[in-house]
C-alpha cells in the first residue's frame, strides 16, 4: 500500500501500515467499541454516526530548524533520550539509506499533513519510499500508543507481521503503565534500527532487548 492509498491497514494491535497521509492528516482517537448484544444493546439503538474529520495541517507546531528526526509535540521522551535517538536515526540513514522518523503528539495537537513537507516523505509519486514514521499518541489511554506508517520501499525488509508484533510487544496500555511510554518508544525504535542494520536487513520477529550500542550504529 503506497502513500496515495485510500485506507490504511490496521492491525488489532494498533499498528498502522499505510502511507503517512493516512494517519497524519486525521490522527483522531479510535471510536469507542460498539455495544455488545443483549437487551441493553437493543434499547440503546444504533450508535450515532461519527462526524467526518477534516484534514489537519498545522506547520506552526513543527520545529523552526530543519532536519530533526524526532519531533515532540508532546514530551514523551526526555531531552537526552530524544537527542540520542535523533543521532541514532541520522547515522542509520547515512549508513543504510533507511529513513526512520518519530512524531510524539497528543491529538488534536498534531501537525498533520505539514509533517510530509518537513520530512519530505509520503508524497504522491515519490520514489524515495524507504521510510517509516512512528506516530506516538496515547489517545486518552484507549488504544495502542505505537502507530507505524511504512513506505513501500521498506515493506520487504519489515513486513506487516513485524509491525503487528512490535506494537503488540511495546505499545499496549499494560506495557506503558508498567514501564513508561518513553521506554516503549525507545525499545520500539531500537528494534527497528537493529533489524535494518542486520546483515539480511530483514525481520519478522522483534529482536530481544539488551541490544548492543554497536548493533544500533552508535
Short mmCIF file of C-alpha atoms in Angstrom, two decimals:
data_model
loop_
_atom_site.label_atom_id
_atom_site.label_comp_id
_atom_site.label_asym_id
_atom_site.label_seq_id
_atom_site.Cartn_x
_atom_site.Cartn_y
_atom_site.Cartn_z
CA UNK A 1 0.00 0.00 0.00
CA UNK A 2 1.58 3.28 -1.06
CA UNK A 3 1.27 6.84 0.14
CA UNK A 4 -1.74 7.53 -2.00
CA UNK A 5 -3.77 4.55 -0.84
CA UNK A 6 -7.30 5.26 0.30
CA UNK A 7 -7.29 3.44 3.64
CA UNK A 8 -4.53 2.11 5.89
CA UNK A 9 -4.38 -1.46 7.09
CA UNK A 10 -4.82 -1.50 10.85
CA UNK A 11 -3.84 -4.48 12.92
CA UNK A 12 -5.60 -5.48 16.11
CA UNK A 13 -2.52 -4.38 18.00
CA UNK A 14 -2.94 -0.85 16.69
CA UNK A 15 -0.10 -0.61 14.17
CA UNK A 16 -0.88 1.32 11.00
CA UNK A 17 0.90 0.13 7.90
CA UNK A 18 -0.33 2.60 5.32
CA UNK A 19 1.30 5.74 3.96
CA UNK A 20 1.88 8.81 6.08
CA UNK A 21 -1.15 10.56 4.66
CA UNK A 22 -3.48 8.03 6.26
CA UNK A 23 -2.73 8.76 9.90
CA UNK A 24 -1.11 12.19 9.95
CA UNK A 25 -3.94 14.11 8.34
CA UNK A 26 -6.63 12.87 10.74
CA UNK A 27 -4.88 11.46 13.78
CA UNK A 28 -8.05 11.11 15.79
CA UNK A 29 -8.74 8.83 18.75
CA UNK A 30 -10.33 5.48 17.87
CA UNK A 31 -14.11 5.34 18.33
CA UNK A 32 -15.44 3.53 21.40
CA UNK A 33 -16.32 -0.16 20.90
CA UNK A 34 -19.91 -0.92 19.82
CA UNK A 35 -22.32 -2.24 22.47
CA UNK A 36 -22.48 -6.00 22.87
CA UNK A 37 -25.64 -7.98 22.24
CA UNK A 38 -28.46 -8.37 24.75
CA UNK A 39 -31.40 -6.29 25.95
CA UNK A 40 -29.29 -3.28 26.85
CA UNK A 41 -27.87 -3.08 23.35
CA UNK A 42 -31.34 -3.32 21.83
CA UNK A 43 -32.63 -0.48 23.99
CA UNK A 44 -29.64 1.68 23.18
CA UNK A 45 -30.41 1.55 19.47
CA UNK A 46 -27.87 2.24 16.71
CA UNK A 47 -24.74 4.20 17.55
CA UNK A 48 -24.63 7.81 16.31
CA UNK A 49 -22.73 8.41 13.09
CA UNK A 50 -19.16 9.59 13.51
CA UNK A 51 -18.57 13.15 12.32
CA UNK A 52 -16.21 13.44 9.35
CA UNK A 53 -12.77 14.62 10.37
CA UNK A 54 -11.23 17.42 8.37
CA UNK A 55 -7.60 17.16 7.32
CA UNK A 56 -5.17 18.64 9.84
CA UNK A 57 -2.38 20.92 8.60
CA UNK A 58 -0.50 22.70 11.41
CA UNK A 59 3.03 23.68 10.32
CA UNK A 60 3.15 26.08 13.28
CA UNK A 61 3.59 23.07 15.58
CA UNK A 62 6.79 21.95 13.85
CA UNK A 63 10.35 22.97 14.80
CA UNK A 64 11.71 26.04 13.03
CA UNK A 65 15.05 24.36 12.47
CA UNK A 66 15.02 21.69 9.71
CA UNK A 67 16.32 18.15 9.87
CA UNK A 68 15.04 16.88 13.22
CA UNK A 69 14.34 13.15 13.12
CA UNK A 70 12.48 13.16 16.45
CA UNK A 71 9.73 15.74 16.93
CA UNK A 72 7.95 16.04 20.25
CA UNK A 73 4.71 17.99 20.23
CA UNK A 74 4.06 16.01 23.40
CA UNK A 75 7.15 15.47 25.58
CA UNK A 76 7.12 11.71 25.97
CA UNK A 77 10.93 11.46 25.87
CA UNK A 78 13.50 13.29 27.98
CA UNK A 79 15.74 15.72 26.12
CA UNK A 80 18.62 13.26 26.48
CA UNK A 81 16.59 10.36 25.09
CA UNK A 82 15.38 12.44 22.16
CA UNK A 83 18.90 13.65 21.36
CA UNK A 84 20.38 10.14 21.41
CA UNK A 85 17.54 8.80 19.29
CA UNK A 86 17.89 11.61 16.77
CA UNK A 87 21.60 10.84 16.41
CA UNK A 88 20.93 7.11 16.07
CA UNK A 89 18.43 7.69 13.27
CA UNK A 90 20.74 10.13 11.47
CA UNK A 91 23.51 7.51 11.50
CA UNK A 92 21.08 4.85 10.25
CA UNK A 93 20.06 6.99 7.28
CA UNK A 94 23.67 7.82 6.44
CA UNK A 95 24.77 4.18 6.58
CA UNK A 96 21.77 2.39 5.05
CA UNK A 97 19.51 4.91 3.32
CA UNK A 98 16.55 3.93 5.51
CA UNK A 99 14.73 6.92 6.99
CA UNK A 100 13.11 6.40 10.39
CA UNK A 101 11.24 9.31 11.96
CA UNK A 102 9.41 9.76 15.27
CA UNK A 103 6.48 12.08 15.99
CA UNK A 104 5.19 12.34 19.57
CA UNK A 105 1.81 14.03 19.73
CA UNK A 106 -1.43 14.23 21.65
CA UNK A 107 -4.46 14.60 19.42
CA UNK A 108 -5.72 17.15 18.45
CA UNK A 109 -2.28 18.76 18.82
CA UNK A 110 -0.79 17.27 15.65
CA UNK A 111 0.97 18.87 12.65
CA UNK A 112 -0.93 16.51 10.34
CA UNK A 113 -0.17 16.96 6.65
CA UNK A 114 2.54 19.54 7.36
CA UNK A 115 4.88 16.78 8.51
CA UNK A 116 5.15 15.48 4.94
CA UNK A 117 6.79 18.69 3.77
CA UNK A 118 9.03 18.96 6.83
CA UNK A 119 10.39 15.43 6.40
CA UNK A 120 9.88 15.31 2.61
CA UNK A 121 8.16 11.93 2.61
CA UNK A 122 4.80 10.34 1.98
CA UNK A 123 4.10 12.43 -1.13
CA UNK A 124 2.44 11.37 -4.37
CA UNK A 125 4.76 9.59 -6.84
CA UNK A 126 7.76 9.92 -4.50
CA UNK A 127 10.46 7.43 -5.47
CA UNK A 128 12.35 7.53 -2.17
CA UNK A 129 9.94 5.41 -0.15
CA UNK A 130 12.38 3.61 2.17
CA UNK A 131 10.94 5.18 5.30
CA UNK A 132 8.89 4.54 8.40
CA UNK A 133 7.23 7.13 10.62
CA UNK A 134 6.40 6.19 14.20
CA UNK A 135 3.50 8.29 15.46
CA UNK A 136 3.19 8.06 19.25
CA UNK A 137 -0.17 9.11 20.70
CA UNK A 138 -1.84 7.84 23.87
CA UNK A 139 -5.34 8.67 22.61
CA UNK A 140 -6.52 9.18 26.15
CA UNK A 141 -5.29 5.74 27.18
CA UNK A 142 -7.80 3.99 24.92
CA UNK A 143 -5.53 2.22 22.47
CA UNK A 144 -2.07 1.17 21.35
CA UNK A 145 0.37 4.09 21.54
CA UNK A 146 2.59 2.97 18.64
CA UNK A 147 1.37 3.65 15.10
CA UNK A 148 3.68 2.90 12.17
CA UNK A 149 3.44 4.45 8.71
CA UNK A 150 5.57 2.36 6.38
CA UNK A 151 6.76 3.29 2.90
CA UNK A 152 6.58 0.66 0.16
CA UNK A 153 10.37 0.52 -0.08
CA UNK A 154 10.63 -0.81 3.47
CA UNK A 155 7.83 -3.36 3.45
CA UNK A 156 10.00 -6.18 2.14
CA UNK A 157 12.60 -5.67 4.88
CA UNK A 158 9.98 -5.32 7.62
CA UNK A 159 6.64 -6.87 6.57
CA UNK A 160 3.29 -6.18 8.19
CA UNK A 161 3.60 -9.03 10.69
CA UNK A 162 6.70 -7.39 12.17
CA UNK A 163 4.84 -4.14 12.90
CA UNK A 164 1.94 -6.05 14.41
CA UNK A 165 4.27 -7.91 16.75
CA UNK A 166 6.27 -4.79 17.59
CA UNK A 167 3.22 -2.74 18.58
CA UNK A 168 1.80 -5.72 20.43
CA UNK A 169 5.00 -6.06 22.45
CA UNK A 170 5.71 -2.44 23.37
CA UNK A 171 2.64 -0.34 22.56
CA UNK A 172 -0.07 -1.81 24.75
CA UNK A 173 -1.60 0.14 27.61
CA UNK A 174 -0.36 -2.55 30.00
CA UNK A 175 3.25 -2.21 28.84
CA UNK A 176 3.12 1.59 29.02
CA UNK A 177 1.61 1.51 32.50
CA UNK A 178 4.27 -0.91 33.77
CA UNK A 179 7.33 0.56 32.02
CA UNK A 180 6.53 4.09 30.85
CA UNK A 181 5.81 5.46 27.40
CA UNK A 182 9.42 6.59 26.96
CA UNK A 183 10.68 3.01 27.26
CA UNK A 184 8.01 1.86 24.81
CA UNK A 185 9.30 4.35 22.23
CA UNK A 186 12.99 3.64 22.87
CA UNK A 187 12.59 -0.14 22.68
CA UNK A 188 10.49 0.05 19.51
CA UNK A 189 13.00 2.29 17.73
CA UNK A 190 15.97 0.20 18.85
CA UNK A 191 14.26 -2.92 17.49
CA UNK A 192 13.67 -1.24 14.11
CA UNK A 193 17.24 0.04 13.87
CA UNK A 194 18.68 -3.35 14.81
CA UNK A 195 16.67 -5.08 12.08
CA UNK A 196 17.61 -2.53 9.42
CA UNK A 197 21.28 -2.79 10.39
CA UNK A 198 21.31 -6.59 10.39
CA UNK A 199 23.16 -8.49 7.68
CA UNK A 200 19.93 -9.54 5.99
CA UNK A 201 18.11 -6.23 6.63
CA UNK A 202 15.02 -8.33 7.27
CA UNK A 203 12.93 -9.15 10.35
CA UNK A 204 9.68 -10.90 11.08
CA UNK A 205 10.16 -11.28 14.82
CA UNK A 206 11.01 -8.47 17.23
CA UNK A 207 14.64 -8.64 18.46
CA UNK A 208 15.26 -9.24 22.14
CA UNK A 209 16.03 -6.34 24.46
CA UNK A 210 19.52 -5.62 25.75
CA UNK A 211 20.87 -4.58 22.36
CA UNK A 212 24.50 -3.57 21.97
CA UNK A 213 25.37 0.00 21.02
CA UNK A 214 27.27 -1.37 18.04
CA UNK A 215 24.16 -3.06 16.67
CA UNK A 216 22.46 0.34 16.82
CA UNK A 217 25.23 2.06 14.89
CA UNK A 218 26.47 4.05 17.87
#
